[in-house]
Structure formats: C-alpha cells, structure tokens
XYZ file of C-alpha atoms in Angstrom:
670
model
C -7.135 -12.196 27.603
C -8.244 -8.471 26.481
C -5.339 -8.070 24.107
C -8.045 -8.231 20.969
C -8.358 -6.382 18.678
C -5.073 -4.883 20.025
C -3.442 -4.723 23.517
C -3.632 -1.432 25.328
C -0.915 -1.801 27.746
C 2.972 -2.157 26.872
C 2.847 -5.365 29.287
C -0.169 -6.852 26.803
C 2.021 -5.918 23.684
C 4.994 -7.501 24.983
C 2.916 -10.629 25.658
C 1.515 -10.411 22.133
C 5.219 -9.798 21.003
C 6.312 -13.148 22.839
C 3.564 -15.006 21.754
C 4.136 -14.124 18.323
C 7.560 -15.370 18.076
C 6.537 -18.490 19.560
C 4.221 -19.048 17.026
C 6.518 -18.597 14.262
C 9.113 -20.991 15.915
C 6.752 -23.624 16.038
C 5.551 -22.917 12.725
C 8.803 -22.717 11.059
C 10.095 -25.532 12.751
C 7.989 -27.855 11.514
C 8.271 -26.355 8.194
C 11.871 -27.277 7.788
C 10.881 -31.030 9.051
C 8.920 -31.005 5.994
C 11.854 -29.837 3.850
C 10.087 -26.207 3.462
C 11.918 -22.775 3.214
C 10.611 -19.938 5.514
C 10.774 -16.440 4.967
C 9.473 -12.992 6.693
C 9.776 -9.322 5.749
C 9.213 -6.008 5.576
C 8.676 -3.025 2.764
C 11.342 -1.128 2.027
C 12.172 1.656 2.716
C 11.640 0.522 6.390
C 8.672 1.979 7.993
C 9.247 2.659 11.650
C 6.319 2.777 13.722
C 4.994 5.956 15.640
C 5.923 4.543 19.458
C 9.119 3.505 18.113
C 9.728 6.564 16.681
C 9.208 8.223 19.575
C 11.404 5.992 21.793
C 14.261 6.488 19.658
C 13.680 10.480 19.829
C 13.561 9.972 23.612
C 16.936 8.479 23.433
C 18.398 11.378 21.539
C 18.122 9.425 17.841
C 17.046 10.497 14.739
C 14.690 7.858 13.141
C 15.289 9.126 9.688
C 19.357 8.737 10.411
C 20.470 6.270 8.327
C 22.961 4.796 11.304
C 19.682 4.672 13.158
C 17.772 2.787 10.998
C 20.661 0.262 10.815
C 20.242 0.211 14.362
C 16.978 -0.888 14.226
C 17.795 -3.567 11.800
C 20.483 -5.112 13.883
C 17.502 -4.916 16.497
C 15.040 -6.677 14.177
C 17.401 -9.190 13.069
C 18.648 -10.363 16.679
C 15.123 -11.009 17.696
C 14.627 -13.464 14.772
C 17.950 -14.946 15.433
C 16.650 -15.619 18.882
C 13.277 -16.445 18.321
C 12.355 -18.717 15.216
C 14.341 -20.619 12.651
C 14.401 -18.130 9.016
C 15.856 -18.995 5.850
C 15.079 -15.811 4.135
C 14.302 -12.568 5.099
C 13.095 -10.019 2.132
C 12.665 -6.704 1.371
C 9.034 -5.557 -0.143
C 8.948 -2.923 -3.385
C 6.520 -0.498 -2.141
C 3.022 -1.279 -3.455
C 2.353 2.281 -4.947
C 5.034 1.545 -7.426
C 2.774 -0.473 -8.888
C 0.504 2.099 -10.392
C 2.088 5.279 -9.349
C 5.762 4.493 -10.326
C 8.812 5.913 -8.100
C 10.846 9.362 -8.068
C 14.431 9.544 -7.941
C 14.337 10.412 -4.423
C 11.918 7.363 -3.070
C 14.293 5.056 -5.236
C 17.410 6.801 -3.459
C 15.391 6.221 -0.024
C 15.068 2.479 -0.866
C 18.752 1.989 -1.776
C 19.891 3.603 1.322
C 17.330 1.228 3.079
C 19.576 -2.006 1.449
C 22.157 -0.484 2.134
C 21.526 -0.120 6.211
C 19.793 -3.327 6.426
C 22.983 -5.410 4.562
C 25.419 -3.806 7.299
C 23.343 -4.458 9.923
C 22.875 -8.260 9.100
C 27.222 -8.542 8.394
C 27.227 -6.846 11.728
C 24.965 -9.521 14.033
C 25.871 -12.483 11.903
C 22.462 -13.193 10.643
C 22.494 -16.703 9.792
C 19.262 -16.007 7.051
C 20.006 -14.674 3.310
C 18.411 -11.305 2.313
C 16.552 -11.298 -0.753
C 14.023 -9.028 -2.465
C 10.451 -9.415 -3.424
C 7.246 -7.193 -3.623
C 5.081 -5.611 -5.701
C 7.360 -4.992 -8.390
C 10.706 -6.461 -9.714
C 12.420 -3.039 -9.457
C 12.065 0.466 -10.144
C 9.870 2.011 -13.185
C 12.885 3.143 -15.368
C 14.775 -0.652 -15.259
C 13.193 -3.311 -13.343
C 16.282 -4.940 -13.030
C 18.240 -2.101 -11.766
C 18.841 -3.311 -8.351
C 21.030 -6.007 -9.939
C 23.979 -3.367 -10.667
C 23.797 -2.590 -6.626
C 22.549 -5.551 -4.376
C 25.393 -8.353 -3.132
C 24.805 -11.248 -5.711
C 24.076 -13.593 -3.082
C 20.822 -11.846 -2.661
C 17.750 -13.371 -4.428
C 15.671 -11.532 -6.356
C 11.712 -11.906 -6.682
C 8.679 -10.446 -7.028
C 4.941 -10.948 -7.430
C 3.105 -10.064 -10.722
C 1.805 -6.886 -11.540
C -2.175 -5.844 -11.261
C -3.031 -9.172 -9.189
C -1.428 -11.448 -11.677
C -3.504 -10.317 -14.834
C 0.066 -8.594 -15.933
C 2.689 -11.638 -17.279
C 5.800 -12.582 -14.930
C 8.205 -9.121 -15.596
C 10.569 -9.293 -18.156
C 12.934 -7.924 -16.471
C 13.934 -11.054 -14.725
C 15.810 -11.685 -18.040
C 18.296 -9.057 -17.299
C 19.074 -9.703 -13.762
C 22.134 -12.483 -13.875
C 24.365 -14.096 -11.379
C 21.885 -14.668 -8.614
C 18.782 -16.610 -7.598
C 15.310 -14.895 -9.408
C 12.091 -16.394 -8.675
C 8.610 -15.724 -10.467
C 5.768 -15.453 -8.093
C 2.560 -15.411 -10.043
C -0.881 -14.994 -8.501
C -2.760 -18.386 -8.343
C -5.857 -16.158 -7.088
C -6.633 -12.562 -7.148
C -7.967 -11.030 -3.944
C -10.835 -8.875 -5.502
C -12.628 -12.143 -6.892
C -11.510 -14.023 -3.598
C -14.728 -15.612 -3.152
C -15.456 -17.439 -6.330
C -13.980 -20.390 -8.540
C -10.616 -18.772 -10.461
C -9.745 -21.233 -12.959
C -6.532 -20.365 -14.432
C -4.386 -23.177 -15.685
C -3.341 -21.754 -18.744
C -2.205 -18.703 -16.837
C -0.176 -20.604 -14.887
C 1.722 -22.522 -17.776
C 2.039 -18.891 -19.628
C 3.790 -17.488 -16.127
C 5.864 -20.701 -15.652
C 7.061 -20.808 -19.144
C 7.941 -17.036 -19.266
C 9.756 -17.397 -15.764
C 11.552 -20.593 -17.775
C 12.279 -18.288 -20.642
C 13.555 -15.391 -18.391
C 16.187 -17.713 -16.604
C 14.371 -17.653 -13.338
C 15.420 -20.175 -10.657
C 12.816 -20.677 -8.738
C 8.680 -20.384 -9.176
C 6.461 -19.574 -6.042
C 2.782 -19.017 -5.935
C 0.739 -15.965 -4.061
C -2.678 -17.757 -2.563
C -5.468 -17.521 0.079
C -7.124 -20.849 -0.267
C -6.294 -24.408 -1.089
C -8.775 -26.517 -2.532
C -10.595 -24.289 -4.876
C -7.602 -23.902 -6.198
C -6.225 -27.235 -6.995
C -5.997 -26.721 -10.663
C -4.151 -23.812 -10.510
C -1.644 -25.147 -7.709
C -1.546 -28.824 -9.742
C -0.449 -26.574 -12.909
C 2.158 -24.417 -11.139
C 3.788 -27.239 -9.406
C 3.928 -29.755 -12.318
C 5.098 -26.821 -14.745
C 7.966 -26.064 -12.099
C 9.387 -29.372 -13.541
C 8.439 -30.127 -16.742
C 7.185 -27.871 -19.580
C 7.960 -30.443 -22.206
C 4.394 -31.655 -22.849
C 3.164 -28.126 -23.904
C 5.295 -25.580 -23.899
C 6.662 -26.318 -27.547
C 7.503 -23.548 -30.244
C 5.010 -23.448 -32.839
C 5.944 -22.529 -36.684
C 2.318 -21.086 -37.374
C 0.229 -20.958 -34.150
C -3.709 -21.205 -35.147
C -5.083 -17.613 -35.661
C -7.174 -18.511 -32.887
C -4.760 -19.111 -30.349
C -2.254 -16.413 -31.377
C -3.764 -12.960 -32.720
C -5.081 -10.312 -30.765
C -4.169 -8.945 -27.440
C -2.300 -10.403 -24.344
C -3.809 -9.127 -21.695
C -5.472 -5.889 -20.782
C -8.842 -3.855 -20.022
C -10.877 -1.594 -22.961
C -12.033 1.899 -21.986
C -13.880 4.659 -23.973
C -14.223 8.228 -24.238
C -16.955 9.089 -26.533
C -17.234 12.801 -24.979
C -13.699 13.787 -25.329
C -12.598 15.798 -28.333
C -9.522 14.765 -30.196
C -6.873 16.641 -32.005
C -4.301 16.131 -34.404
C -6.271 13.703 -36.628
C -8.933 13.407 -39.014
C -10.120 10.619 -37.338
C -11.111 11.267 -33.912
C -12.729 8.157 -33.429
C -9.650 6.212 -33.240
C -8.506 7.692 -30.305
C -11.469 7.501 -28.628
C -10.826 4.212 -27.419
C -7.926 2.523 -25.776
C -6.589 -0.590 -24.583
C -4.647 -0.175 -21.292
C -2.885 -2.431 -19.053
C -2.230 -4.616 -21.916
C 1.315 -6.825 -22.230
C 1.502 -7.229 -25.734
C -0.289 -7.868 -28.870
C 0.319 -10.277 -31.672
C -0.474 -10.378 -35.567
C -0.094 -13.686 -37.646
C 1.932 -12.510 -40.835
C 4.402 -13.933 -43.162
C 7.731 -13.186 -43.213
C 8.553 -10.171 -44.657
C 9.628 -6.643 -43.664
C 6.851 -4.250 -42.239
C 5.821 -0.754 -41.398
C 4.416 -0.846 -37.643
C 2.158 2.326 -36.873
C 1.324 2.742 -33.263
C -1.425 5.380 -32.874
C -1.588 6.708 -28.712
C -3.592 9.332 -26.818
C -4.138 10.316 -23.222
C -7.608 10.221 -23.089
C -7.427 10.022 -19.230
C -4.489 11.987 -17.136
C -4.411 15.899 -17.180
C -0.821 16.227 -16.245
C 2.503 14.519 -17.069
C 4.341 11.873 -15.026
C 1.286 9.734 -14.952
C 1.443 7.578 -17.260
C 4.598 6.212 -18.620
C 5.691 3.157 -20.284
C 7.771 1.311 -23.246
C 7.508 -0.662 -26.537
C 9.357 -3.625 -27.683
C 8.799 -4.829 -31.572
C 10.038 -8.078 -32.254
C 11.753 -8.060 -28.944
C 13.886 -4.721 -29.638
C 12.950 -1.542 -27.609
C 11.614 1.253 -30.142
C 10.206 3.325 -27.422
C 11.521 4.288 -23.795
C 9.803 5.997 -21.031
C 6.824 7.321 -23.446
C 4.830 9.938 -21.758
C 2.107 10.628 -23.968
C 0.798 13.701 -22.090
C 4.162 15.073 -21.898
C 4.730 14.698 -25.653
C 1.468 16.107 -26.782
C -1.070 16.854 -23.997
C -4.443 15.211 -23.549
C -6.812 14.389 -25.878
C -4.475 14.504 -29.142
C -3.250 12.037 -31.471
C 0.078 10.572 -31.288
C 1.669 8.624 -33.909
C 4.975 6.763 -34.078
C 5.785 4.892 -37.033
C 8.665 2.284 -37.582
C 9.509 0.868 -40.750
C 11.411 -2.248 -42.093
C 10.142 -4.298 -39.181
C 11.248 -7.879 -39.898
C 8.959 -11.033 -39.421
C 10.102 -14.073 -39.533
C 8.699 -17.744 -38.671
C 5.895 -16.670 -35.731
C 4.549 -12.982 -36.759
C 4.576 -9.787 -35.187
C 4.981 -9.556 -31.412
C 4.509 -5.835 -29.967
C 5.338 -5.595 -26.539
C 4.364 -3.042 -23.911
C 6.755 -2.377 -21.017
C 5.030 -1.154 -17.809
C 6.414 1.853 -16.161
C 4.242 4.211 -14.387
C 0.717 3.109 -14.095
C -0.390 1.281 -17.100
C 0.284 1.439 -21.051
C -2.177 2.442 -23.313
C -2.854 2.571 -27.143
C -5.557 3.723 -29.218
C -4.886 2.188 -32.504
C -2.371 -0.211 -34.512
C -2.006 -0.550 -38.066
C 0.605 -2.696 -39.833
C 1.484 -3.011 -43.268
C 3.875 -5.136 -45.792
C 4.075 -8.085 -47.979
C 1.264 -10.071 -46.155
C -1.234 -7.428 -46.440
C -2.779 -4.604 -44.363
C -3.744 -5.135 -40.448
C -5.414 -2.476 -38.226
C -7.129 -2.894 -35.006
C -9.148 -0.205 -33.026
C -7.829 -1.166 -30.168
C -10.544 -1.020 -27.451
C -13.281 -0.250 -30.014
C -15.599 -1.166 -32.511
C -14.787 -1.573 -36.322
C -14.257 1.625 -37.656
C -13.065 2.145 -41.651
C -10.373 -0.385 -42.456
C -9.703 -1.006 -38.806
C -10.795 -4.058 -37.518
C -12.805 -4.205 -33.732
C -10.441 -4.667 -31.132
C -11.502 -8.449 -29.329
C -12.022 -8.645 -25.680
C -10.305 -10.754 -23.435
C -12.854 -11.653 -21.184
C -15.733 -14.111 -21.640
C -15.967 -17.558 -22.708
C -16.468 -17.114 -26.343
C -13.383 -14.334 -26.749
C -9.645 -15.099 -26.533
C -8.038 -15.622 -23.206
C -5.376 -13.173 -21.863
C -3.088 -16.605 -20.990
C -2.976 -19.271 -24.015
C -1.105 -21.783 -23.515
C -2.781 -25.252 -24.130
C -4.656 -27.159 -21.225
C -6.465 -29.720 -22.888
C -4.100 -32.331 -21.661
C -4.227 -31.106 -18.199
C -7.866 -31.424 -17.816
C -7.810 -34.346 -19.051
C -5.733 -35.919 -16.341
C -7.336 -34.211 -13.764
C -10.782 -34.850 -14.451
C -10.356 -38.588 -14.962
C -8.629 -38.279 -11.078
C -11.134 -36.120 -9.972
C -14.537 -37.583 -11.463
C -13.627 -40.955 -12.903
C -13.532 -42.268 -16.078
C -17.274 -42.126 -16.924
C -17.650 -38.636 -17.598
C -13.813 -37.710 -16.991
C -13.446 -36.370 -21.253
C -16.235 -34.575 -21.143
C -16.374 -32.692 -18.110
C -12.351 -32.033 -19.071
C -13.712 -30.092 -22.048
C -16.206 -27.825 -20.102
C -13.357 -27.028 -17.505
C -10.875 -26.220 -20.414
C -13.238 -24.099 -22.183
C -14.004 -21.812 -19.011
C -10.382 -21.681 -18.264
C -8.730 -18.331 -18.032
C -12.279 -16.799 -18.477
C -14.748 -17.872 -15.677
C -16.870 -15.278 -14.497
C -16.106 -13.009 -11.228
C -19.340 -12.410 -9.424
C -17.409 -10.958 -6.757
C -15.031 -7.991 -6.815
C -12.838 -5.623 -5.063
C -15.690 -3.707 -2.587
C -14.123 -2.183 0.420
C -12.110 -5.323 0.752
C -11.916 -8.637 -1.294
C -14.754 -10.711 -2.128
C -17.368 -7.842 -2.202
C -20.544 -7.670 -4.770
C -22.328 -4.425 -6.152
C -26.033 -4.149 -7.411
C -26.221 -5.144 -11.372
C -28.926 -3.621 -13.698
C -28.486 -5.828 -16.359
C -31.255 -8.572 -16.638
C -30.343 -11.573 -15.112
C -31.164 -13.911 -18.185
C -28.563 -11.958 -19.697
C -25.921 -12.256 -17.055
C -26.779 -15.921 -16.288
C -25.439 -16.501 -20.449
C -21.918 -16.873 -18.937
C -23.094 -19.850 -16.820
C -24.228 -21.770 -19.646
C -21.603 -24.462 -18.707
C -22.819 -25.144 -15.525
C -26.067 -27.124 -17.328
C -23.508 -29.140 -19.658
C -21.860 -29.966 -16.376
C -25.335 -30.880 -14.467
C -25.957 -33.443 -17.311
C -23.215 -35.405 -16.052
C -23.835 -36.060 -12.669
C -25.871 -39.108 -13.054
C -23.125 -40.705 -14.561
C -20.595 -40.131 -12.135
C -19.775 -43.389 -10.287
C -18.092 -44.219 -6.676
C -18.825 -42.258 -3.680
C -15.494 -40.063 -4.136
C -15.895 -38.969 -7.212
C -19.139 -38.257 -6.968
C -18.211 -35.951 -3.602
C -15.408 -34.109 -5.532
C -18.205 -33.588 -8.804
C -20.471 -31.737 -6.455
C -18.239 -30.027 -4.836
C -17.273 -28.088 -8.240
C -21.083 -28.100 -9.258
C -21.813 -26.455 -6.032
C -19.161 -23.694 -6.290
C -20.722 -22.871 -9.628
C -24.236 -22.886 -8.376
C -23.115 -20.736 -5.526
C -21.811 -18.027 -8.076
C -24.940 -18.040 -9.697
C -26.830 -17.513 -7.256
C -24.746 -14.527 -6.300
C -25.180 -13.058 -10.051
C -29.398 -13.437 -8.971
C -28.628 -11.558 -5.759
C -26.795 -8.925 -7.509
C -29.390 -8.513 -10.304
C -32.211 -8.254 -7.640
C -30.558 -5.897 -5.645
C -30.099 -3.556 -8.818
C -33.784 -3.972 -8.681
C -34.379 -3.529 -5.178
C -36.289 -6.848 -5.319
C -36.439 -7.582 -1.310
C -37.977 -11.017 -1.901
C -35.908 -11.836 -5.123
C -32.787 -10.902 -2.953
C -33.817 -13.103 0.209
C -34.777 -16.394 -2.263
C -30.871 -15.755 -3.756
C -29.153 -15.208 -0.649
C -30.811 -18.649 0.652
C -29.558 -20.296 -2.129
C -26.234 -18.904 -1.953
C -25.864 -19.786 1.059
C -27.314 -23.499 0.595
C -24.956 -24.179 -2.293
C -21.820 -22.276 -0.446
C -22.291 -24.438 2.697
C -21.824 -27.518 0.371
C -18.443 -26.530 -0.537
C -17.474 -26.381 2.883
C -14.265 -28.705 3.461
C -11.629 -26.442 4.415
C -10.632 -22.856 6.487
C -10.794 -21.218 2.592
C -14.227 -21.950 2.169
C -15.096 -21.290 5.905
C -13.370 -17.815 5.089
C -15.709 -17.436 2.154
C -18.783 -18.210 4.473
C -17.220 -15.369 6.938
C -16.854 -12.969 4.233
C -20.348 -12.999 3.191
C -21.398 -12.762 7.018
C -19.567 -10.007 7.681
C -18.746 -8.277 4.745
C -21.319 -8.591 2.575
C -24.897 -8.946 4.498
C -24.422 -5.815 6.172
C -24.004 -3.966 2.864
C -27.524 -5.749 1.881
C -29.446 -4.217 4.636
C -32.120 -6.849 4.490
C -34.591 -7.115 7.384
C -35.735 -10.348 8.728
C -33.255 -13.276 7.224
C -33.457 -16.427 8.404
C -30.062 -18.005 9.367
C -30.494 -21.472 10.466
C -29.257 -24.092 8.753
C -31.590 -25.737 6.488
C -30.018 -29.018 4.372
C -28.394 -32.221 4.777
C -26.000 -33.464 7.602
C -22.382 -32.883 6.767
C -19.494 -33.710 8.524
C -16.367 -31.643 7.976
C -12.860 -31.911 8.998
C -11.115 -28.485 8.121
C -7.885 -29.560 8.522
C -6.633 -32.618 7.653
C -2.913 -33.926 9.158
C -1.685 -37.026 7.113
C 1.322 -37.140 9.186
C 2.590 -37.355 13.170
C 5.770 -37.229 15.458
C 6.228 -40.282 17.316
C 4.614 -39.641 20.723
C 2.216 -37.230 19.189
C -1.298 -37.020 19.780
C -3.589 -35.973 16.941
C -6.184 -32.987 18.187
C -8.929 -33.484 15.901
C -11.172 -30.564 15.428
C -14.786 -31.616 13.341
C -17.893 -29.754 12.265
C -21.091 -31.197 12.392
C -23.656 -29.138 9.959
C -26.730 -30.166 10.606
C -30.749 -28.457 11.632
C -30.809 -30.579 14.963
C -27.782 -31.661 16.795
C -26.695 -35.434 15.996
C -27.762 -38.136 18.561
C -23.810 -39.556 18.508
C -21.045 -38.406 16.908
C -17.515 -40.741 16.994
C -14.224 -41.293 15.378
C -13.445 -44.895 14.411
C -9.582 -45.936 14.815
C -7.521 -48.885 14.062
C -4.109 -49.606 12.852
C -3.478 -49.230 9.371
C -5.035 -51.517 7.383
C -5.546 -54.149 10.371
C -8.066 -55.373 13.285
C -11.437 -53.652 14.272
C -12.225 -50.184 14.555
C -12.021 -48.546 17.947
C -14.616 -45.990 18.917
C -13.937 -42.720 20.255
C -16.747 -40.720 21.037
C -16.524 -36.765 20.019
C -16.767 -34.129 22.669
C -18.867 -31.485 22.129
C -16.848 -28.147 21.855
C -19.661 -25.548 20.967
C -22.407 -25.224 18.354
C -21.648 -27.774 15.560
C -17.871 -28.070 16.947
C -16.655 -31.453 18.253
C -13.164 -32.476 19.112
C -11.139 -35.445 19.958
C -7.550 -36.632 21.202
C -6.149 -39.419 19.342
C -2.875 -41.555 20.352
C -1.303 -43.843 18.231
C -1.347 -47.348 19.800
C 2.069 -48.247 19.957
C 3.212 -45.838 17.688
C 1.769 -47.291 14.816
C 0.463 -45.961 11.352
C -3.069 -45.683 11.810
C -6.571 -44.711 9.838
C -9.775 -42.941 10.940
C -13.212 -41.720 9.824
C -15.661 -39.593 11.485
C -19.596 -40.694 11.872
C -22.581 -38.747 12.947
C -26.067 -40.241 13.664
C -28.592 -37.870 12.664
C -31.612 -37.215 14.614
C -33.214 -38.588 11.990
C -32.136 -40.734 8.401
C -28.842 -42.595 8.261
C -25.270 -41.991 9.798
C -23.160 -39.629 7.981
C -19.358 -39.929 7.357
C -16.117 -38.569 6.482
C -14.545 -39.436 4.219
C -17.527 -40.286 2.027
C -15.841 -43.408 1.363
C -15.514 -44.731 4.779
C -15.323 -47.573 5.994
C -14.101 -48.762 2.894
C -11.371 -45.776 2.167
C -10.260 -44.043 5.556
C -8.010 -41.080 6.264
C -4.483 -42.174 6.940
C -2.116 -40.856 8.986
C 1.524 -42.051 9.188
C 3.531 -41.975 12.238
C 7.497 -40.681 11.706
C 10.316 -41.848 13.780
C-alpha cells in the first residue's frame, strides 16, 4: 500500500495507526483466551515524538510541562482502552542506566514521569495495572529506591543486565509488599544466530529470584525451538526447584571456588603508582557478580585490591562490595579516590566464615565493577588471586569463565535436566551419552556470532582454524551417536541439533578464511554453512537466522560470484504450527517446500482424529517454494493432518516425519 518502510502522509500514518490497533486487539484477545497476560509500555521519562511536540506547541502547550505530559499519557491510555484489551502498562527504565548510571536530574525526571502517568491512569479510569520494567530495577545509588515512591499495587520487574550475563538484581530482596518479577534472558541478541545452552543459568536465575522473594518469573527471547532447553528449564524452575536447588554444606571446589561471571582485561602498558607490585594492577576482572573461596570456619582478613586502568575521569565507574552478605563498600569510585593507574587497597578484618565458605559480592552502580586482586588470610591458610591475570608471586592465576574446560558463570547442576531432556528428544538408546555432552557445554557453548552493526554478526578471525575448532570437539562425540538413534522423530530431533552445531563450525571456518582473505575457502565454508543452516529451519526463528545471514553478513563479506541456488534434499517445512482452533474457525496452513526443483505434487492429508481415511487437499502454490491450504474441520471435530511433497525424483517427503503413523493434531475448542 506504499506505507513501507513508513507512511509519508498524515492519512497513511492514521491508516498504520489503526492497523496496529487491530493487530494488537486480535493478538491480545487470543492471548486472553489462552490465559496469557498482555503488556505494552514506553521508556520513562516518556519520549514524545517531534511531530507530536510540534502539534502541542501549535496548541500553545509546552511538551516539557508536567501537566502536558499527563495529558499525553491520558491520550495514550484512552487509545489503549478503545483499541485492545490490556493487563499491564509498564515503564522501561532507560537502557543508558545500565552502563552509564544516572544523574540526580535524570532520576527526578523519571519520578515526575511516574507521577504524571499515575495521575493520568486514575483520571481516565484505566482498567489495566501500571508496572515498571526496563534495563535496571532502579537508579544506581539504590536499585530498590522506586519502592519508597510508587504505589504498592504497581509490580516491579527488570531484565538482567549485560544481556543476561549479570545475575538477577539483588535489589529485588529490598522491594517489599508488591508483586516483583525477575526477567532473565533466555538468549542474548549479540549471539542471536547460534545455539545458546543456558540451563544452568536459567536455574541460577530462578533460584536467585526465589531467594529475593520474587513473585513472578518471565524470560526474554526471540527464537523458540533452539531455546527449547532454556525455556523448559526456566518454566520448570518457576514451579519446582526442590530437585536441584538445595544448600550444600561443603560444595566441591570445582563447583564453587572462583569468579561468578565477568570478563578479563590486561593493561600491560600502564605504569601503576602506589605499589611495589604493579603487575597485579595491570590486569582486572570486570563485570563480575561475585568471587567465592572455599575456606573452613574462622575469622579472616580480606584485602581487596583495586585500580582504575581505563577511565580518565570520576563518575564513570561506581560500584559497591558486600562480604558475607554485609555491605563493606558503597559507591566506590576508584578514580575519584586515587585517580587512574594507582593502587587502592581496602582491608577488612575479622570476617567470619561459617559453613559454605567466603562470598564477596560486587554490586553494580555505574558501568561495571572491577577488581585487580584479592588476598584472604586466616586459620584456613592464605588464598590470593591475581584477578584477570596469570600467576604472580604467591598470587594464583584467575581462571576465565568461558570455554568447555573452565568454570562457568552459572554453577547449579544440570545433569538431571539433560538426562530427562535427551531421553525424550533422542530416545533411550543414546540419551545418557547425549545428555553428558550437552551438560558439558551448557553455559559455555562457543559463540561464533556477535554484535556487529546489529545482532548475529561476524568478524574476521586471524587465529588458525584448527585452534578455533578445538572448542567444538564435542560435536564429533555427538556425531558418533547418530547411527544408534532409533525412530524417525528421534532422528529428526537429533539431526536438528547436530546440524546447528555443524553450521556453527562452518561459520568459524568462514571467519578464519575471511581473516586470511582466502575467497575460495570462504565460498566453500559459506556453502557448508547454508547447507547445515537450512537443515535446521523448522520455525520462523530459523528463517530469521537465514535472513540475518542474507541481509546482514553476506553484504559485508563482498564475495563475488556466489551461487545462491539451493543444493540439498527436499524438505517440507510448516513454520507456524497451530494445535487448536475455535469452533467454526478455518486452519490457514502455510507450507514451505525446500527443493532444487519444484515438486510434482504437494498435498495435505486430513482426517478426523484417529479414525477414517485421509482426505487429500491439494496445496496451492503461492510463490517460489511457498504453498498454502485451507482446512475446515468436518462437523467441528478434532482432526489430524500431514503434508506430503512428491519430488521430481525419489520418494515422497512428509511433515511431520513420523506421518502417517503420527500426524499433527488440531483440537477444536467450543
């Protein structure tokens, strides 16, 4: 209709506005039928678009006036009430507060914004509940501060910081008398084109949410099937943690000792003042949540050794420290205290250790916490760590948190989960061995894609490809199990994961070839990448990954003469699968047939659930490999169906692969 990428006239804008309302009304009404709560929101303080500001000014109103902002909120809320059903309207704390903190003026502006919105909701009689969400729970000086200001009927929530690498905000524990929802990331967007196995992380975040008294648990994600383990783990953890969330008196050293999260950085060129051991302060671990030491009971002296090797002004990095759950440092600004590249040591005596060892927690404020070294001395001996660096004198090396053979950033057990999951995914013949492989790489799956002008990007890699592929040794172990998998359904699910890992390896080969500017190897790696990637496509999420490669990464590679035709086996894909219909509703089925040549025939076979003969319904060709069909249940009965494509050569290909023995079921609700 000429309205993309955006309308150019007021009439076109109004048309898109009305269409959006209709879309949300249809989606939210369906969600309510399924018992799902719905929510929309805006960032706080409210960002009023320029065109709206201009119209307000033309009416003699100041867009910065609190009373005018309240009027705008009244308009927003009235529109929602007219257009679609809504359960919550939430206010997103700014993304910039994640790494840059906030000024007192910014905090006051947010509080004023809340005041205007609350008054607006009351005035129009909004039938939905106001809530908070966003990138942080609250301002940097006290993440729970909004609890003292906002009405107790407003739920509080926030996503984990650092795209999920930071644990659930401990500030939830200080929020009282209101609903509070933790929102872990089930995947991050930088690595959005690869497998992200985070079962241990999901369990840790759910356990923390429970510990902090959260009453709700949500998850942020974009894709679906590839996140199956993460979604399942978080969903189960919301109901029952009794099987794995148990206190242990003396946890094994390899599960407890060391850092929780964080990245390491080295500044060997920096000249460090104020110390006889400058090498200790030239490396740091930053963005960590905690450091744990296994120690017997007793009283210890703890020395925390800091340095600001990066920032050149005050206010850029501010954080706090808790030892044994007691706040020992608040609002530490290393630069403000001693300047850049100068040692700052803080010593705490008579720190009591009971069962469970010594816990040092780092509380983010502005940007990321950072520490150069830690020294602990007491009746259990001396433990010293050169944070972020190698062994130095009597300081031990600080272990990294990434990689299959190193400590992970979430340490709750996952063996029971993967045993059950692998059994139902792949069958009993390989379940235990497959589970052990997935358990090993959980929390440290390789990350071939990252943020490069958007999610799922790649960069040239100058490392030898054999060195890079060492992180994928587990894939060969998984491949060895394939001949033992039994049943078409189990094999399809096994191949889905195997193809994902093979695709990731091809991406690594492509990056290494790109680093060497070897176009021939790049083209072969790209062909392998697409072959394995297309073998994974079963949902819109995988289609999105294909689109990302085609639209995001391929133009940056600038490879001439690429062959883009599909070369592979015929595949039948139903990207959106309905499992229920309302009485009288028609199933609008969309099918993709991936093939080198168009199929000679393509059909849907339908029958009442569990009885009678299948009726053939021809698929109508829409465009390229896309087909469609409309299925109306006979007599309003539940039914089952499968899709069949007859290739130009070879045997028929069906979806689901278990058909006609086991087909897709659709329940018709009254």
